[in-house]
CSV table of C-alpha atoms and ligand atoms in Angstrom, one decimal:
chain,number,residue,atom,x,y,z
P,1,UNK,CA,-4.2,33.5,-169.9
P,2,UNK,CA,-7.5,32.7,-171.8
P,3,UNK,CA,-6.9,31.6,-175.3
P,4,UNK,CA,-9.9,31.0,-177.9
P,5,UNK,CA,-9.1,29.1,-180.8
P,6,UNK,CA,-11.1,30.0,-183.8
P,7,UNK,CA,-11.1,26.8,-186.0
P,8,UNK,CA,-10.2,23.7,-184.2
P,9,UNK,CA,-8.4,21.7,-186.6
P,10,UNK,CA,-5.2,20.2,-186.9
P,11,UNK,CA,-3.0,23.3,-186.4
P,12,UNK,CA,-5.4,24.6,-183.5
P,13,UNK,CA,-4.9,21.1,-181.7
P,14,UNK,CA,-1.3,21.3,-181.9
P,15,UNK,CA,-1.2,24.7,-180.1
P,16,UNK,CA,-3.8,23.5,-177.4
P,17,UNK,CA,-1.6,20.5,-177.0
P,18,UNK,CA,1.5,22.5,-176.2
P,19,UNK,CA,-0.4,25.2,-174.3
P,20,UNK,CA,-1.2,22.5,-171.9
P,21,UNK,CA,1.6,20.5,-171.9
P,22,UNK,CA,4.1,23.4,-171.1
P,23,UNK,CA,1.6,24.6,-168.4
P,24,UNK,CA,0.9,27.9,-170.1
P,25,UNK,CA,-2.7,27.4,-169.8
P,26,UNK,CA,-4.9,25.1,-167.8
P,27,UNK,CA,-7.4,23.0,-170.2
P,28,UNK,CA,-10.3,25.2,-168.9
P,29,UNK,CA,-8.4,28.3,-170.0
P,30,UNK,CA,-8.8,27.2,-173.6
P,31,UNK,CA,-11.9,27.5,-175.9
P,32,UNK,CA,-12.0,25.6,-179.1
P,33,UNK,CA,-14.6,26.8,-181.6
P,34,UNK,CA,-15.4,24.8,-184.6
P,35,UNK,CA,-18.2,24.2,-187.1
P,36,UNK,CA,-17.6,20.7,-186.9
P,37,UNK,CA,-19.4,18.8,-184.1
P,38,UNK,CA,-16.7,15.9,-184.5
P,39,UNK,CA,-13.8,18.3,-184.1
P,40,UNK,CA,-15.6,19.9,-180.9
P,41,UNK,CA,-16.2,16.6,-179.5
P,42,UNK,CA,-12.6,15.4,-180.0
P,43,UNK,CA,-10.9,18.6,-178.6
P,44,UNK,CA,-13.2,18.4,-175.5
P,45,UNK,CA,-12.4,14.6,-174.9
P,46,UNK,CA,-8.7,14.6,-175.7
P,47,UNK,CA,-7.6,17.6,-174.0
P,48,UNK,CA,-10.6,18.6,-171.5
P,49,UNK,CA,-11.0,22.0,-173.0
P,50,UNK,CA,-14.2,24.0,-173.5
P,51,UNK,CA,-15.8,23.6,-176.9
P,52,UNK,CA,-18.4,25.7,-178.7
P,53,UNK,CA,-19.6,26.1,-182.3
P,54,UNK,CA,-20.3,29.9,-181.4
P,55,UNK,CA,-17.3,32.2,-182.4
P,56,UNK,CA,-18.8,35.2,-180.4
P,57,UNK,CA,-18.8,33.3,-177.2
P,58,UNK,CA,-15.0,32.3,-178.1
P,59,UNK,CA,-14.1,35.8,-178.4
P,60,UNK,CA,-16.0,37.0,-175.3
P,61,UNK,CA,-14.4,34.4,-173.3
P,62,UNK,CA,-10.8,35.0,-174.6
P,63,UNK,CA,-7.9,37.5,-174.1
P,64,UNK,CA,-6.1,36.0,-176.8
P,65,UNK,CA,-7.6,34.8,-180.3
P,66,UNK,CA,-6.1,32.3,-182.7
P,67,UNK,CA,-7.5,32.5,-186.2
P,68,UNK,CA,-6.9,28.9,-187.3
P,69,UNK,CA,-9.2,28.4,-190.1
P,70,UNK,CA,-8.6,27.8,-193.9
P,71,UNK,CA,-7.7,31.1,-195.8
P,72,UNK,CA,-11.2,30.8,-197.8
P,73,UNK,CA,-13.2,30.7,-194.3
P,74,UNK,CA,-11.4,33.8,-192.7
P,75,UNK,CA,-13.4,36.6,-194.1
P,76,UNK,CA,-16.7,35.2,-193.2
P,77,UNK,CA,-15.4,34.2,-189.6
P,78,UNK,CA,-14.2,38.1,-189.1
P,79,UNK,CA,-17.5,39.4,-190.2
P,80,UNK,CA,-19.2,37.4,-187.4
P,81,UNK,CA,-16.7,38.3,-184.5
P,82,UNK,CA,-15.9,42.0,-185.7
P,83,UNK,CA,-18.5,43.8,-183.6
P,84,UNK,CA,-17.3,42.0,-180.5
P,85,UNK,CA,-13.2,42.5,-181.0
P,86,UNK,CA,-11.9,45.3,-179.0
P,87,UNK,CA,-8.5,46.9,-178.5
P,88,UNK,CA,-8.1,44.7,-175.3
P,89,UNK,CA,-7.9,41.4,-177.4
P,90,UNK,CA,-4.7,40.1,-178.9
P,91,UNK,CA,-5.3,38.5,-182.1
P,92,UNK,CA,-3.0,35.9,-183.5
P,93,UNK,CA,-3.5,34.7,-187.2
P,94,UNK,CA,-2.0,31.4,-188.4
P,95,UNK,CA,-4.0,31.6,-191.9
P,96,UNK,CA,-1.7,31.0,-194.7
P,97,UNK,CA,-1.5,34.0,-197.2
P,98,UNK,CA,-3.4,36.7,-195.3
P,99,UNK,CA,-1.6,39.8,-194.2
P,100,UNK,CA,-2.1,41.9,-191.2
P,101,UNK,CA,-3.5,44.6,-193.3
P,102,UNK,CA,-5.9,42.1,-194.6
P,103,UNK,CA,-7.0,41.1,-191.2
P,104,UNK,CA,-7.0,44.6,-190.0
P,105,UNK,CA,-9.3,45.7,-192.8
P,106,UNK,CA,-12.0,43.0,-191.9
P,107,UNK,CA,-11.8,43.3,-188.2
P,108,UNK,CA,-12.9,46.7,-187.3
P,109,UNK,CA,-11.4,48.3,-183.8
P,110,UNK,CA,-8.8,45.4,-182.9
P,111,UNK,CA,-5.4,46.4,-184.0
P,112,UNK,CA,-2.9,44.2,-181.7
P,113,UNK,CA,-2.3,41.5,-184.0
P,114,UNK,CA,0.5,39.1,-184.8
P,115,UNK,CA,0.8,37.0,-187.9
P,116,UNK,CA,2.6,33.6,-187.3
P,117,UNK,CA,3.3,30.9,-190.0
P,118,UNK,CA,3.9,27.8,-188.1
P,119,UNK,CA,4.3,24.2,-189.4
P,120,UNK,CA,2.5,20.8,-188.6
P,121,UNK,CA,5.5,19.8,-186.6
P,122,UNK,CA,4.3,21.7,-183.6
P,123,UNK,CA,2.2,18.7,-182.7
P,124,UNK,CA,5.6,17.1,-181.7
P,125,UNK,CA,7.1,20.1,-180.3
P,126,UNK,CA,9.4,20.5,-183.1
P,127,UNK,CA,7.3,23.2,-185.0
P,128,UNK,CA,9.3,26.0,-186.9
P,129,UNK,CA,7.3,29.3,-186.4
P,130,UNK,CA,7.7,32.8,-187.8
P,131,UNK,CA,5.9,35.8,-186.7
P,132,UNK,CA,5.6,39.3,-187.4
P,133,UNK,CA,3.6,42.1,-185.4
P,134,UNK,CA,1.6,44.8,-186.4
P,135,UNK,CA,2.7,48.3,-185.3
P,136,UNK,CA,0.1,48.4,-182.1
P,137,UNK,CA,1.3,45.0,-180.7
P,138,UNK,CA,3.2,45.4,-177.6
P,139,UNK,CA,6.2,43.5,-176.3
P,140,UNK,CA,4.0,41.7,-174.1
P,141,UNK,CA,2.2,40.2,-176.9
P,142,UNK,CA,5.3,39.3,-178.9
P,143,UNK,CA,6.6,37.7,-175.6
P,144,UNK,CA,3.0,35.8,-175.7
P,145,UNK,CA,3.5,34.5,-179.1
P,146,UNK,CA,7.1,33.7,-178.3
P,147,UNK,CA,5.9,31.6,-175.4
P,148,UNK,CA,2.8,30.1,-177.1
P,149,UNK,CA,4.9,28.7,-180.3
P,150,UNK,CA,8.3,28.7,-178.7
P,151,UNK,CA,6.9,26.1,-176.3
P,152,UNK,CA,6.5,23.8,-179.4
P,153,UNK,CA,9.6,24.5,-181.4
P,154,UNK,CA,11.7,27.3,-182.9
P,155,UNK,CA,10.3,30.7,-183.3
P,156,UNK,CA,11.7,33.8,-184.8
P,157,UNK,CA,10.4,37.1,-186.1
P,158,UNK,CA,11.0,38.4,-189.8
P,159,UNK,CA,9.4,41.2,-191.7
P,160,UNK,CA,5.9,40.3,-193.2
P,161,UNK,CA,7.6,40.8,-196.8
P,162,UNK,CA,9.1,37.4,-196.4
P,163,UNK,CA,6.1,35.5,-195.4
P,164,UNK,CA,5.4,33.8,-198.9
P,165,UNK,CA,8.7,32.7,-198.7
P,166,UNK,CA,8.2,31.4,-195.2
P,167,UNK,CA,5.2,29.7,-196.0
P,168,UNK,CA,6.6,27.9,-198.8
P,169,UNK,CA,9.7,26.8,-196.9
P,170,UNK,CA,8.9,25.9,-193.5
P,171,UNK,CA,5.0,26.1,-193.6
P,172,UNK,CA,4.7,23.7,-196.5
P,173,UNK,CA,8.1,22.4,-196.2
P,174,UNK,CA,7.3,19.4,-194.0
P,175,UNK,CA,4.9,18.0,-196.9
P,176,UNK,CA,7.9,18.4,-199.4
P,177,UNK,CA,10.4,16.7,-197.1
P,178,UNK,CA,7.9,13.8,-196.8
P,179,UNK,CA,7.6,13.5,-200.4
P,180,UNK,CA,11.5,13.0,-200.4
P,181,UNK,CA,11.4,10.7,-197.5
P,182,UNK,CA,8.7,8.7,-199.3
P,183,UNK,CA,10.9,8.3,-202.5
P,184,UNK,CA,14.0,7.1,-200.2
P,185,UNK,CA,11.6,4.3,-198.7
P,186,UNK,CA,10.7,3.4,-202.2
P,187,UNK,CA,14.3,3.3,-203.2
P,188,UNK,CA,14.9,1.2,-200.3
P,189,UNK,CA,11.9,-1.1,-200.9
P,190,UNK,CA,13.2,-1.8,-204.5
P,191,UNK,CA,16.5,-2.8,-202.8
P,192,UNK,CA,14.2,-5.4,-200.9
P,193,UNK,CA,14.5,-3.6,-197.4
P,194,UNK,CA,11.5,-4.6,-195.2
P,195,UNK,CA,8.9,-1.9,-195.3
P,196,UNK,CA,8.9,-1.0,-191.7
P,197,UNK,CA,13.0,-1.1,-191.4
P,198,UNK,CA,13.1,1.1,-194.4
P,199,UNK,CA,10.8,3.9,-193.0
P,200,UNK,CA,12.5,3.8,-189.8
P,201,UNK,CA,16.0,4.0,-191.4
P,202,UNK,CA,14.8,7.0,-193.7
P,203,UNK,CA,13.1,9.0,-190.8
P,204,UNK,CA,15.8,8.5,-188.5
P,205,UNK,CA,18.3,9.4,-191.1
P,206,UNK,CA,16.5,12.8,-192.0
P,207,UNK,CA,16.3,13.6,-188.3
P,208,UNK,CA,20.0,12.8,-187.5
P,209,UNK,CA,21.0,14.9,-190.4
P,210,UNK,CA,19.2,17.8,-189.4
P,211,UNK,CA,20.0,17.7,-185.8
P,212,UNK,CA,23.6,17.2,-186.7
P,213,UNK,CA,23.6,20.2,-189.1
P,214,UNK,CA,21.8,22.5,-186.9
P,215,UNK,CA,23.8,21.6,-183.7
P,216,UNK,CA,27.3,21.7,-185.3
P,217,UNK,CA,26.4,24.8,-187.6
P,218,UNK,CA,28.8,22.9,-190.2
P,219,UNK,CA,28.8,24.0,-193.7
P,220,UNK,CA,26.3,21.8,-195.9
P,221,UNK,CA,28.6,21.5,-198.6
P,222,UNK,CA,31.3,20.5,-196.3
P,223,UNK,CA,29.1,17.9,-194.5
P,224,UNK,CA,28.4,16.3,-197.8
P,225,UNK,CA,32.0,15.8,-198.8
P,226,UNK,CA,32.7,14.5,-195.2
P,227,UNK,CA,29.7,11.4,-195.7
P,228,UNK,CA,31.3,11.0,-199.1
P,229,UNK,CA,34.6,9.1,-199.2
P,230,UNK,CA,36.4,9.0,-202.7
P,231,UNK,CA,35.1,6.4,-204.8
P,232,UNK,CA,32.7,5.4,-202.1
P,233,UNK,CA,28.9,4.5,-202.0
P,234,UNK,CA,27.6,8.3,-201.3
P,235,UNK,CA,29.7,9.4,-204.3
P,236,UNK,CA,28.2,7.0,-206.7
P,237,UNK,CA,24.8,8.1,-205.6
P,238,UNK,CA,25.8,11.8,-205.4
P,239,UNK,CA,26.7,11.6,-209.1
P,240,UNK,CA,23.1,10.4,-210.2
P,241,UNK,CA,21.6,13.4,-207.9
P,242,UNK,CA,24.1,16.0,-209.5
P,243,UNK,CA,23.1,15.0,-213.0
P,244,UNK,CA,19.4,15.1,-212.5
P,245,UNK,CA,17.1,17.8,-212.2
P,246,UNK,CA,16.5,17.4,-208.5
P,247,UNK,CA,17.8,20.8,-207.2
P,248,UNK,CA,16.1,22.9,-209.8
P,249,UNK,CA,12.8,20.7,-209.2
P,250,UNK,CA,13.1,21.6,-205.5
P,251,UNK,CA,13.9,25.4,-206.1
P,252,UNK,CA,10.8,25.3,-208.4
P,253,UNK,CA,8.5,23.6,-205.8
P,254,UNK,CA,9.4,26.5,-203.2
P,255,UNK,CA,8.5,29.2,-206.2
P,256,UNK,CA,5.1,27.6,-206.9
P,257,UNK,CA,4.2,27.6,-203.2
P,258,UNK,CA,5.2,30.9,-202.5
P,259,UNK,CA,3.5,32.2,-205.7
P,260,UNK,CA,0.3,30.6,-204.3
P,261,UNK,CA,0.6,32.1,-201.0
P,262,UNK,CA,0.9,35.7,-202.8
P,263,UNK,CA,-2.5,34.7,-204.6
P,264,UNK,CA,-4.1,33.9,-201.7
P,265,UNK,CA,-3.3,37.3,-200.1
P,266,UNK,CA,-4.9,39.0,-203.2
P,267,UNK,CA,-8.4,37.0,-202.7
W,1,NAP,N1,-1.9,22.4,-191.8
W,1,NAP,C1,-0.4,22.9,-192.0
W,1,NAP,O1,0.8,22.3,-191.9
W,1,NAP,C2,-0.5,24.5,-191.9
W,1,NAP,C3,0.8,25.1,-191.6
W,1,NAP,C4,0.8,26.5,-191.5
W,1,NAP,C5,-0.4,27.4,-191.2
W,1,NAP,N2,-1.5,26.6,-191.4
W,1,NAP,C6,-2.8,27.4,-191.5
W,1,NAP,O2,-3.4,27.1,-190.4
W,1,NAP,C7,-5.1,27.2,-190.7
W,1,NAP,C8,-5.6,26.0,-190.1
W,1,NAP,O3,-5.0,24.9,-190.9
W,1,NAP,P1,-5.5,23.3,-190.4
W,1,NAP,O4,-4.5,22.5,-191.1
W,1,NAP,O5,-5.5,23.3,-189.1
W,1,NAP,O6,-7.0,23.3,-191.1
W,1,NAP,P2,-8.3,22.6,-190.6
W,1,NAP,O7,-7.6,21.1,-190.1
W,1,NAP,O8,-8.9,22.5,-192.0
W,1,NAP,O9,-9.1,23.1,-189.5
W,1,NAP,C9,-9.7,24.4,-189.8
W,1,NAP,C10,-11.1,24.1,-189.0
W,1,NAP,O10,-11.8,25.3,-189.0
W,1,NAP,C11,-13.3,25.0,-189.0
W,1,NAP,N3,-14.1,26.0,-189.4
W,1,NAP,C12,-13.9,26.7,-190.6
W,1,NAP,N4,-14.8,28.1,-190.7
W,1,NAP,C13,-15.0,28.0,-189.2
W,1,NAP,C14,-16.1,29.2,-188.6
W,1,NAP,N5,-16.3,30.2,-189.2
W,1,NAP,N6,-16.0,28.8,-187.3
W,1,NAP,C15,-15.4,27.8,-186.7
W,1,NAP,N7,-14.8,26.7,-187.3
W,1,NAP,C16,-14.6,27.0,-188.5
W,1,NAP,C17,-13.2,23.7,-190.2
W,1,NAP,O11,-14.4,23.1,-190.1
W,1,NAP,P3,-15.0,22.5,-191.5
W,1,NAP,O12,-13.6,21.6,-192.0
W,1,NAP,O13,-16.1,21.7,-191.2
W,1,NAP,O14,-15.0,23.6,-192.6
W,1,NAP,C18,-12.0,23.1,-189.6
W,1,NAP,O15,-12.5,22.1,-188.6
W,1,NAP,C19,-4.9,27.5,-192.0
W,1,NAP,O16,-5.2,28.8,-192.5
W,1,NAP,C20,-3.6,27.1,-192.7
W,1,NAP,O17,-3.4,28.3,-193.8
W,1,NAP,C21,-1.7,25.1,-191.9
């Protein structure tokens, strides 16, 4: 499978890395196109893939195209490649807030399209990706997306109407979780824990809680109760959390991110 990455930033890098690592592509089957010379050199040096500054060359050389530029750069990129997009090409877009109909409108004849919202944890094969496909996309196209993104984490399909919420929760979510993690490290530092130990303990606690909940499928409220023995330390901490507005703030945070995703779809 020949894959062209249009935009070779962080996300494209994560996709290239897992394509190679899982053997889905040989390095020479991947072309990375970027405006930045630094990124092109980096991708070629680090992953031995073909790199170019020419989007048209990338389109012509690839069967699968991954649109991986920032939302504000998408329309200009599509304008350039539109004449070269044929029905033979599968277009995968990871661009936040840009709908299938928006991409269709700006890409002429091409119609086999799949929109994916991944996250940065793709870089460590622990990504969360959600996809929705255009009517013209085939089962083989969907399988291709499941292979590419499934090789670097979990992947599910959801109707496109959920994409603003998905963008807020799992797309932007790693940054929100990191914010909470940072606050926990700050709290541990205030308790005089050494910096490195505080970070390790916080990160491993987050990973452990996440993996345990996912593997056990246990009810989250029940899990909290299980950690909190009566009159113990967790109960003391939870009492502060319950009195705070943290829960409401997190809900507002997701709403703001989803609202921004919806706004991006209108520009
Ligand atoms: N980062 C995340 O966690 C995340 C999660 C889910 C989805 N996404 C989506 O994934 C996409 C890529 O995000 P990213 O974080 O990887 O962005 P990024 O690191 O900024 O990478 C985008 C790259 O594309 C280049 N570029 C812009 N216009 C181009 C063009 N016409 N032709 C070739 N290259 C071009 C940019 O160069 P310049 O910098 O020189 O302009 C930049 O190097 C975005 O649409 C974002 O919404 C990101």
